[in-house]
PDB file of C-alpha atoms in Angstrom:
ATOM      1  CA  UNK I   1       4.912 -19.128  12.186  1.00 56.00           C
ATOM      2  CA  UNK I   2       4.369 -15.841  14.206  1.00 59.00           C
ATOM      3  CA  UNK I   3       4.081 -16.365  17.948  1.00 55.00           C
ATOM      4  CA  UNK I   4       1.141 -14.106  18.746  1.00 54.00           C
ATOM      5  CA  UNK I   5       2.489 -13.748  22.601  1.00 58.00           C
ATOM      6  CA  UNK I   6       5.926 -12.461  21.493  1.00 84.00           C
ATOM      7  CA  UNK I   7       5.755  -9.101  19.867  1.00 89.00           C
ATOM      8  CA  UNK I   8       7.254  -5.569  20.074  1.00 93.00           C
ATOM      9  CA  UNK I   9       5.920  -2.036  19.062  1.00 91.00           C
ATOM     10  CA  UNK I  10       7.363  -0.008  16.278  1.00 92.00           C
ATOM     11  CA  UNK I  11       5.751   3.333  15.720  1.00 87.00           C
ATOM     12  CA  UNK I  12       1.988   2.592  14.832  1.00 88.00           C
ATOM     13  CA  UNK I  13       2.793  -1.226  14.215  1.00 92.00           C
ATOM     14  CA  UNK I  14       2.617  -4.174  16.398  1.00 93.00           C
ATOM     15  CA  UNK I  15       5.457  -6.568  15.188  1.00 95.00           C
ATOM     16  CA  UNK I  16       5.561 -10.416  15.738  1.00 95.00           C
ATOM     17  CA  UNK I  17       8.763 -12.076  14.867  1.00 95.00           C
ATOM     18  CA  UNK I  18       8.338 -15.332  12.702  1.00 93.00           C
ATOM     19  CA  UNK I  19       9.922 -18.262  14.515  1.00 87.00           C
ATOM     20  CA  UNK I  20      13.568 -18.952  13.454  1.00 85.00           C
ATOM     21  CA  UNK I  21      13.985 -15.827  11.283  1.00 91.00           C
ATOM     22  CA  UNK I  22      14.584 -12.103  11.717  1.00 94.00           C
ATOM     23  CA  UNK I  23      11.138 -11.516   9.629  1.00 96.00           C
ATOM     24  CA  UNK I  24       8.075 -10.097  11.188  1.00 96.00           C
ATOM     25  CA  UNK I  25       4.375 -10.133  10.690  1.00 96.00           C
ATOM     26  CA  UNK I  26       2.887  -6.845  11.234  1.00 96.00           C
ATOM     27  CA  UNK I  27      -0.544  -5.327  12.140  1.00 95.00           C
ATOM     28  CA  UNK I  28      -1.910  -1.845  12.963  1.00 93.00           C
ATOM     29  CA  UNK I  29      -1.349  -1.028  16.781  1.00 88.00           C
ATOM     30  CA  UNK I  30      -4.747   0.031  17.810  1.00 76.00           C
ATOM     31  CA  UNK I  31      -3.600   0.390  21.338  1.00 70.00           C
ATOM     32  CA  UNK I  32      -1.017   3.050  20.391  1.00 55.00           C
ATOM     33  CA  UNK I  33      -1.650   6.088  22.579  1.00 39.00           C
ATOM     34  CA  UNK I  34       1.536   8.281  22.541  1.00 41.00           C
ATOM     35  CA  UNK I  35       1.979  10.950  19.854  1.00 40.00           C
ATOM     36  CA  UNK I  36       4.750   9.329  18.164  1.00 45.00           C
ATOM     37  CA  UNK I  37       2.891   6.192  17.695  1.00 50.00           C
ATOM     38  CA  UNK I  38      -0.221   7.661  16.042  1.00 54.00           C
ATOM     39  CA  UNK I  39      -1.030   8.058  12.463  1.00 59.00           C
ATOM     40  CA  UNK I  40      -2.962  11.051  11.255  1.00 64.00           C
ATOM     41  CA  UNK I  41      -1.992  10.986   7.514  1.00 74.00           C
ATOM     42  CA  UNK I  42      -4.503   9.515   4.909  1.00 83.00           C
ATOM     43  CA  UNK I  43      -1.544   7.504   3.598  1.00 87.00           C
ATOM     44  CA  UNK I  44       0.090   4.777   5.426  1.00 89.00           C
ATOM     45  CA  UNK I  45       3.364   3.500   4.548  1.00 89.00           C
ATOM     46  CA  UNK I  46       4.332   0.070   5.748  1.00 93.00           C
ATOM     47  CA  UNK I  47       7.994  -0.027   6.006  1.00 92.00           C
ATOM     48  CA  UNK I  48      10.307  -2.653   4.832  1.00 94.00           C
ATOM     49  CA  UNK I  49      12.351  -3.000   8.075  1.00 95.00           C
ATOM     50  CA  UNK I  50      11.431  -2.290  11.821  1.00 94.00           C
ATOM     51  CA  UNK I  51      13.961  -2.528  14.762  1.00 93.00           C
ATOM     52  CA  UNK I  52      13.576  -3.891  18.308  1.00 93.00           C
ATOM     53  CA  UNK I  53      16.536  -2.638  20.304  1.00 92.00           C
ATOM     54  CA  UNK I  54      19.623  -3.610  18.223  1.00 93.00           C
ATOM     55  CA  UNK I  55      17.752  -6.124  16.124  1.00 93.00           C
ATOM     56  CA  UNK I  56      16.443  -5.189  12.589  1.00 95.00           C
ATOM     57  CA  UNK I  57      13.724  -7.248  11.143  1.00 96.00           C
ATOM     58  CA  UNK I  58      12.380  -7.520   7.639  1.00 96.00           C
ATOM     59  CA  UNK I  59       8.504  -7.025   7.075  1.00 97.00           C
ATOM     60  CA  UNK I  60       7.323 -10.102   5.172  1.00 97.00           C
ATOM     61  CA  UNK I  61       3.735 -10.424   6.159  1.00 97.00           C
ATOM     62  CA  UNK I  62       0.730  -8.559   7.048  1.00 97.00           C
ATOM     63  CA  UNK I  63      -0.954 -10.305   9.868  1.00 95.00           C
ATOM     64  CA  UNK I  64      -4.531 -11.585  10.525  1.00 94.00           C
ATOM     65  CA  UNK I  65      -6.904  -8.674  10.088  1.00 94.00           C
ATOM     66  CA  UNK I  66      -4.014  -6.559  10.159  1.00 94.00           C
ATOM     67  CA  UNK I  67      -5.168  -3.343   9.011  1.00 94.00           C
ATOM     68  CA  UNK I  68      -8.994  -4.034   9.145  1.00 93.00           C
ATOM     69  CA  UNK I  69     -11.481  -1.298   9.631  1.00 90.00           C
ATOM     70  CA  UNK I  70      -9.169   1.542   9.289  1.00 89.00           C
ATOM     71  CA  UNK I  71     -11.461   4.082   7.697  1.00 84.00           C
ATOM     72  CA  UNK I  72      -9.215   7.193   7.575  1.00 85.00           C
ATOM     73  CA  UNK I  73      -6.524   5.706   5.440  1.00 87.00           C
ATOM     74  CA  UNK I  74      -7.172   6.370   1.667  1.00 86.00           C
ATOM     75  CA  UNK I  75      -3.726   4.833   0.346  1.00 88.00           C
ATOM     76  CA  UNK I  76      -1.611   1.994   1.807  1.00 91.00           C
ATOM     77  CA  UNK I  77       2.051   1.644   0.466  1.00 90.00           C
ATOM     78  CA  UNK I  78       3.090  -1.924   0.785  1.00 94.00           C
ATOM     79  CA  UNK I  79       6.806  -2.822   1.147  1.00 93.00           C
ATOM     80  CA  UNK I  80       8.706  -4.727  -1.505  1.00 93.00           C
ATOM     81  CA  UNK I  81       9.903  -7.245   1.117  1.00 95.00           C
ATOM     82  CA  UNK I  82       6.144  -8.439   1.489  1.00 97.00           C
ATOM     83  CA  UNK I  83       5.285 -12.057   0.721  1.00 97.00           C
ATOM     84  CA  UNK I  84       2.063 -12.677   2.490  1.00 97.00           C
ATOM     85  CA  UNK I  85      -1.052 -10.478   2.890  1.00 97.00           C
ATOM     86  CA  UNK I  86      -3.152 -12.144   5.657  1.00 96.00           C
ATOM     87  CA  UNK I  87      -6.829 -12.878   6.103  1.00 95.00           C
ATOM     88  CA  UNK I  88      -9.028  -9.655   5.986  1.00 94.00           C
ATOM     89  CA  UNK I  89      -5.796  -7.632   6.205  1.00 95.00           C
ATOM     90  CA  UNK I  90      -7.489  -4.597   4.703  1.00 94.00           C
ATOM     91  CA  UNK I  91     -11.156  -5.599   5.190  1.00 92.00           C
ATOM     92  CA  UNK I  92     -13.657  -2.799   5.822  1.00 90.00           C
ATOM     93  CA  UNK I  93     -11.098   0.003   4.934  1.00 90.00           C
ATOM     94  CA  UNK I  94     -13.903   2.012   3.592  1.00 86.00           C
ATOM     95  CA  UNK I  95     -11.876   4.820   2.144  1.00 86.00           C
ATOM     96  CA  UNK I  96      -9.277   2.915   0.691  1.00 86.00           C
ATOM     97  CA  UNK I  97      -8.695   4.218  -2.887  1.00 81.00           C
ATOM     98  CA  UNK I  98     -10.693   7.333  -2.158  1.00 78.00           C
ATOM     99  CA  UNK I  99      -7.978   9.625  -3.681  1.00 72.00           C
ATOM    100  CA  UNK I 100      -6.777  10.830  -7.006  1.00 64.00           C
ATOM    101  CA  UNK I 101      -5.017   7.396  -7.805  1.00 68.00           C
ATOM    102  CA  UNK I 102      -7.877   4.864  -6.756  1.00 75.00           C
ATOM    103  CA  UNK I 103      -5.171   2.372  -6.600  1.00 83.00           C
ATOM    104  CA  UNK I 104      -3.105  -0.033  -4.493  1.00 89.00           C
ATOM    105  CA  UNK I 105       0.124  -1.672  -5.694  1.00 90.00           C
ATOM    106  CA  UNK I 106       0.772  -5.426  -4.721  1.00 94.00           C
ATOM    107  CA  UNK I 107       4.439  -5.760  -4.778  1.00 93.00           C
ATOM    108  CA  UNK I 108       6.382  -8.304  -6.807  1.00 93.00           C
ATOM    109  CA  UNK I 109       7.605 -10.211  -3.736  1.00 96.00           C
ATOM    110  CA  UNK I 110       3.889 -11.227  -2.732  1.00 97.00           C
ATOM    111  CA  UNK I 111       3.220 -14.905  -3.128  1.00 97.00           C
ATOM    112  CA  UNK I 112       0.002 -15.330  -0.970  1.00 96.00           C
ATOM    113  CA  UNK I 113      -3.170 -13.407  -0.401  1.00 96.00           C
ATOM    114  CA  UNK I 114      -5.647 -14.202   2.302  1.00 95.00           C
ATOM    115  CA  UNK I 115      -9.374 -14.487   1.570  1.00 94.00           C
ATOM    116  CA  UNK I 116     -11.411 -11.342   2.235  1.00 93.00           C
ATOM    117  CA  UNK I 117      -8.180  -9.264   2.370  1.00 94.00           C
ATOM    118  CA  UNK I 118      -9.898  -6.425   0.467  1.00 91.00           C
ATOM    119  CA  UNK I 119     -13.572  -7.069   1.329  1.00 89.00           C
ATOM    120  CA  UNK I 120     -15.506  -4.057   2.251  1.00 78.00           C
ATOM    121  CA  UNK I 121     -13.484  -1.472   0.420  1.00 71.00           C
ATOM    122  CA  UNK I 122     -15.139   1.426  -1.305  1.00 65.00           C
ATOM    123  CA  UNK I 123     -15.944   1.502  -4.822  1.00 72.00           C
ATOM    124  CA  UNK I 124     -13.300   4.137  -5.214  1.00 78.00           C
ATOM    125  CA  UNK I 125     -10.682   1.475  -5.490  1.00 83.00           C
ATOM    126  CA  UNK I 126     -10.635   1.123  -9.172  1.00 82.00           C
ATOM    127  CA  UNK I 127      -6.972  -0.118  -9.843  1.00 85.00           C
ATOM    128  CA  UNK I 128      -4.836  -2.870  -8.492  1.00 90.00           C
ATOM    129  CA  UNK I 129      -1.287  -3.025  -9.638  1.00 89.00           C
ATOM    130  CA  UNK I 130      -0.102  -6.682  -9.563  1.00 92.00           C
ATOM    131  CA  UNK I 131       3.640  -6.652  -9.909  1.00 91.00           C
ATOM    132  CA  UNK I 132       4.111 -10.472  -9.586  1.00 94.00           C
ATOM    133  CA  UNK I 133       4.436 -12.270 -12.866  1.00 92.00           C
ATOM    134  CA  UNK I 134       3.279 -15.579 -11.108  1.00 95.00           C
ATOM    135  CA  UNK I 135      -0.283 -15.022  -9.616  1.00 96.00           C
ATOM    136  CA  UNK I 136      -0.386 -15.008  -5.824  1.00 97.00           C
ATOM    137  CA  UNK I 137      -2.135 -17.917  -4.176  1.00 95.00           C
ATOM    138  CA  UNK I 138      -5.434 -17.086  -2.275  1.00 95.00           C
ATOM    139  CA  UNK I 139      -5.708 -18.945   0.990  1.00 94.00           C
ATOM    140  CA  UNK I 140      -8.567 -19.381   3.713  1.00 91.00           C
ATOM    141  CA  UNK I 141      -8.421 -18.605   7.197  1.00 82.00           C
ATOM    142  CA  UNK I 142      -7.323 -21.919   7.941  1.00 80.00           C
ATOM    143  CA  UNK I 143      -4.532 -21.817   5.311  1.00 72.00           C
ATOM    144  CA  UNK I 144      -6.251 -23.853   2.731  1.00 71.00           C
ATOM    145  CA  UNK I 145      -6.361 -22.523  -0.823  1.00 64.00           C
ATOM    146  CA  UNK I 146      -9.145 -24.315  -2.636  1.00 67.00           C
ATOM    147  CA  UNK I 147     -11.780 -23.438  -4.028  1.00 80.00           C
ATOM    148  CA  UNK I 148     -11.111 -19.620  -3.515  1.00 90.00           C
ATOM    149  CA  UNK I 149     -11.630 -17.190  -6.420  1.00 90.00           C
ATOM    150  CA  UNK I 150     -10.652 -13.589  -6.996  1.00 91.00           C
ATOM    151  CA  UNK I 151     -14.218 -12.740  -5.817  1.00 88.00           C
ATOM    152  CA  UNK I 152     -13.302 -14.060  -2.400  1.00 90.00           C
ATOM    153  CA  UNK I 153     -10.502 -11.629  -2.062  1.00 92.00           C
ATOM    154  CA  UNK I 154     -11.683  -8.455  -3.849  1.00 87.00           C
ATOM    155  CA  UNK I 155     -15.459  -8.339  -3.036  1.00 72.00           C
ATOM    156  CA  UNK I 156     -16.364  -5.713  -5.776  1.00 63.00           C
ATOM    157  CA  UNK I 157     -13.713  -7.219  -8.087  1.00 56.00           C
ATOM    158  CA  UNK I 158     -16.035  -6.424 -11.186  1.00 62.00           C
ATOM    159  CA  UNK I 159     -15.340  -2.658 -10.458  1.00 74.00           C
ATOM    160  CA  UNK I 160     -11.540  -3.306 -10.269  1.00 85.00           C
ATOM    161  CA  UNK I 161      -9.044  -3.174 -13.156  1.00 85.00           C
ATOM    162  CA  UNK I 162      -5.936  -5.510 -12.565  1.00 90.00           C
ATOM    163  CA  UNK I 163      -2.742  -4.057 -14.037  1.00 87.00           C
ATOM    164  CA  UNK I 164      -0.420  -6.857 -14.573  1.00 89.00           C
ATOM    165  CA  UNK I 165       3.403  -7.262 -15.729  1.00 84.00           C
ATOM    166  CA  UNK I 166       3.814  -7.563 -19.486  1.00 78.00           C
ATOM    167  CA  UNK I 167       4.113 -11.168 -20.678  1.00 81.00           C
ATOM    168  CA  UNK I 168       2.076 -12.528 -17.720  1.00 87.00           C
ATOM    169  CA  UNK I 169      -1.623 -12.237 -19.073  1.00 86.00           C
ATOM    170  CA  UNK I 170      -1.892 -15.976 -19.685  1.00 87.00           C
ATOM    171  CA  UNK I 171      -0.512 -16.657 -16.134  1.00 91.00           C
ATOM    172  CA  UNK I 172      -3.471 -14.801 -14.713  1.00 92.00           C
ATOM    173  CA  UNK I 173      -6.352 -15.719 -17.155  1.00 88.00           C
ATOM    174  CA  UNK I 174      -5.331 -19.539 -16.948  1.00 91.00           C
ATOM    175  CA  UNK I 175      -5.352 -19.493 -13.241  1.00 93.00           C
ATOM    176  CA  UNK I 176      -8.344 -21.061 -11.641  1.00 92.00           C
ATOM    177  CA  UNK I 177      -8.388 -18.788  -8.730  1.00 93.00           C
ATOM    178  CA  UNK I 178      -8.088 -15.480 -10.718  1.00 93.00           C
ATOM    179  CA  UNK I 179     -10.850 -16.382 -13.002  1.00 88.00           C
ATOM    180  CA  UNK I 180     -13.012 -13.550 -13.720  1.00 84.00           C
ATOM    181  CA  UNK I 181     -10.520 -10.690 -13.263  1.00 87.00           C
ATOM    182  CA  UNK I 182     -10.351  -7.763 -15.576  1.00 86.00           C
ATOM    183  CA  UNK I 183      -6.731  -7.767 -16.734  1.00 87.00           C
ATOM    184  CA  UNK I 184      -4.947  -4.812 -18.490  1.00 79.00           C
ATOM    185  CA  UNK I 185      -1.746  -3.163 -19.361  1.00 60.00           C
ATOM    186  CA  UNK I 186      -0.738  -0.586 -16.600  1.00 52.00           C
ATOM    187  CA  UNK I 187      -0.461   2.201 -19.343  1.00 46.00           C
ATOM    188  CA  UNK I 188      -4.038   2.735 -19.084  1.00 49.00           C
ATOM    189  CA  UNK I 189      -3.379   5.000 -16.224  1.00 55.00           C
ATOM    190  CA  UNK I 190      -1.969   8.423 -16.303  1.00 61.00           C
ATOM    191  CA  UNK I 191       1.518   8.130 -14.720  1.00 63.00           C
ATOM    192  CA  UNK I 192       2.490  11.605 -15.201  1.00 72.00           C
ATOM    193  CA  UNK I 193       1.607  12.580 -11.620  1.00 73.00           C
ATOM    194  CA  UNK I 194       0.729  10.815  -8.353  1.00 76.00           C
ATOM    195  CA  UNK I 195      -0.144  11.834  -4.697  1.00 76.00           C
ATOM    196  CA  UNK I 196       1.677  10.691  -1.581  1.00 78.00           C
ATOM    197  CA  UNK I 197       1.642  11.884   2.079  1.00 75.00           C
ATOM    198  CA  UNK I 198      -0.418  14.973   1.392  1.00 75.00           C
ATOM    199  CA  UNK I 199       1.622  16.242  -1.587  1.00 79.00           C
ATOM    200  CA  UNK I 200       1.127  15.893  -5.448  1.00 79.00           C
ATOM    201  CA  UNK I 201       4.169  15.033  -7.483  1.00 81.00           C
ATOM    202  CA  UNK I 202       4.773  15.283 -11.097  1.00 80.00           C
ATOM    203  CA  UNK I 203       6.961  12.784 -12.942  1.00 81.00           C
ATOM    204  CA  UNK I 204       9.956  14.273 -14.483  1.00 79.00           C
ATOM    205  CA  UNK I 205      11.677  11.037 -15.527  1.00 70.00           C
ATOM    206  CA  UNK I 206      11.049   7.468 -15.499  1.00 61.00           C
ATOM    207  CA  UNK I 207      14.357   6.474 -16.724  1.00 62.00           C
ATOM    208  CA  UNK I 208      15.347   3.572 -14.473  1.00 55.00           C
ATOM    209  CA  UNK I 209      18.853   5.159 -14.192  1.00 54.00           C
ATOM    210  CA  UNK I 210      17.429   8.659 -13.305  1.00 58.00           C
ATOM    211  CA  UNK I 211      13.837   8.563 -11.917  1.00 59.00           C
ATOM    212  CA  UNK I 212      12.855  12.063 -10.457  1.00 66.00           C
ATOM    213  CA  UNK I 213       9.857  13.965  -9.705  1.00 62.00           C
ATOM    214  CA  UNK I 214       8.864  17.520  -8.469  1.00 64.00           C
ATOM    215  CA  UNK I 215       6.587  18.761  -5.819  1.00 66.00           C
ATOM    216  CA  UNK I 216       3.683  20.556  -7.460  1.00 56.00           C
ATOM    217  CA  UNK I 217       0.946  21.007  -4.693  1.00 65.00           C
ATOM    218  CA  UNK I 218      -0.042  20.319  -1.235  1.00 67.00           C
ATOM    219  CA  UNK I 219      -3.263  18.419  -0.553  1.00 60.00           C
ATOM    220  CA  UNK I 220      -3.829  18.379   3.191  1.00 61.00           C
ATOM    221  CA  UNK I 221      -3.800  21.151   5.708  1.00 63.00           C
ATOM    222  CA  UNK I 222      -0.868  20.970   7.851  1.00 70.00           C
ATOM    223  CA  UNK I 223       1.414  23.254   9.886  1.00 73.00           C
ATOM    224  CA  UNK I 224       4.478  21.411   8.704  1.00 79.00           C
ATOM    225  CA  UNK I 225       5.621  20.086   5.139  1.00 79.00           C
ATOM    226  CA  UNK I 226       8.168  17.561   5.084  1.00 81.00           C
ATOM    227  CA  UNK I 227       9.728  17.254   1.513  1.00 83.00           C
ATOM    228  CA  UNK I 228      11.315  13.537   1.375  1.00 84.00           C
ATOM    229  CA  UNK I 229      14.202  12.668  -0.464  1.00 87.00           C
ATOM    230  CA  UNK I 230      12.514   9.802  -2.258  1.00 86.00           C
ATOM    231  CA  UNK I 231       8.883   8.924  -2.585  1.00 83.00           C
ATOM    232  CA  UNK I 232       7.058   5.677  -3.873  1.00 81.00           C
ATOM    233  CA  UNK I 233       4.279   5.989  -6.320  1.00 78.00           C
ATOM    234  CA  UNK I 234       1.254   3.849  -5.817  1.00 67.00           C
ATOM    235  CA  UNK I 235       0.449   3.996  -9.552  1.00 69.00           C
ATOM    236  CA  UNK I 236       3.377   2.046 -10.907  1.00 70.00           C
ATOM    237  CA  UNK I 237       5.194   1.069  -7.661  1.00 71.00           C
ATOM    238  CA  UNK I 238       8.352   3.065  -8.529  1.00 77.00           C
ATOM    239  CA  UNK I 239      10.526   4.820  -6.076  1.00 83.00           C
ATOM    240  CA  UNK I 240      11.313   8.366  -7.369  1.00 84.00           C
ATOM    241  CA  UNK I 241      14.036  10.808  -6.312  1.00 86.00           C
ATOM    242  CA  UNK I 242      12.509  14.247  -5.372  1.00 86.00           C
ATOM    243  CA  UNK I 243      14.727  16.707  -7.171  1.00 84.00           C
ATOM    244  CA  UNK I 244      12.564  19.816  -7.392  1.00 82.00           C
ATOM    245  CA  UNK I 245       9.765  22.032  -6.035  1.00 82.00           C
ATOM    246  CA  UNK I 246       7.863  23.544  -8.822  1.00 78.00           C
ATOM    247  CA  UNK I 247       7.340  27.269  -9.161  1.00 75.00           C
ATOM    248  CA  UNK I 248       4.440  28.575  -7.049  1.00 68.00           C
ATOM    249  CA  UNK I 249       3.970  24.950  -5.814  1.00 70.00           C
ATOM    250  CA  UNK I 250       2.413  26.030  -2.300  1.00 68.00           C
ATOM    251  CA  UNK I 251       1.072  29.637  -3.365  1.00 61.00           C
ATOM    252  CA  UNK I 252      -2.533  30.423  -2.732  1.00 49.00           C
ATOM    253  CA  UNK I 253      -3.666  26.877  -1.888  1.00 52.00           C
ATOM    254  CA  UNK I 254      -6.445  26.423   0.760  1.00 52.00           C
ATOM    255  CA  UNK I 255      -4.516  23.492   2.104  1.00 50.00           C
ATOM    256  CA  UNK I 256      -1.243  25.392   2.366  1.00 53.00           C
ATOM    257  CA  UNK I 257      -2.626  28.215   4.383  1.00 61.00           C
ATOM    258  CA  UNK I 258      -1.764  26.805   7.871  1.00 68.00           C
ATOM    259  CA  UNK I 259       1.793  26.056   6.803  1.00 71.00           C
ATOM    260  CA  UNK I 260       4.448  27.319   9.355  1.00 74.00           C
ATOM    261  CA  UNK I 261       7.577  24.977   8.711  1.00 76.00           C
ATOM    262  CA  UNK I 262       8.924  23.280   5.658  1.00 79.00           C
ATOM    263  CA  UNK I 263      11.517  20.538   6.295  1.00 81.00           C
ATOM    264  CA  UNK I 264      13.825  18.912   3.745  1.00 79.00           C
TER     265      UNK I 264
END
């Protein structure tokens, strides 16, 4: 279990090592005050690893109420190392899903999700991509699992479409905790584009050996644009290589009028 008294700070996160491992549970560091620890983007990427001095830790848990009540974030990108999403982890994130995707991806590694983890999100969250073939177990604040239902985790679950891996429909429909979920094939969403970190990307190839995208627009006013080498889509959970900037991508856009620097 995490030791609440032994933690370290990493950028905008507070990280608590899990006893006997090099894994950590993370929460948003609301006490961060220095410029390099604040997070001003509407997208928050939770990293797969963090470091404390010379030691590297793997992020496996979102802690108790870890990102609760962060109203400016519309998109959370969860790490593929994550196994547990804590009690009320994203509760009252009132703008979650308030973007063109209206989606969040639960990585395949996740085995447990806490009660009320997604309570209080806006009705803009319309799609949840569930990558686990085996339905994650819901648990209470006291770590018991019965008799929790999907409605105890996603308060407005009737407005949410759950996209699940092929061949796993019966796993979810026959699971008592997930009873009442609206399960669909992920092909129901337009995967030809997605937004991340204030930029819009167009999918060029989803071939597993050559996944790539091009930057086609800027969505948020900023003085500096950073073009990443790779970017993760919240729509299908894939990591794409950024290989191109489209013709006139930043020309005559209201969000791009303040741009002074572009970093690659």
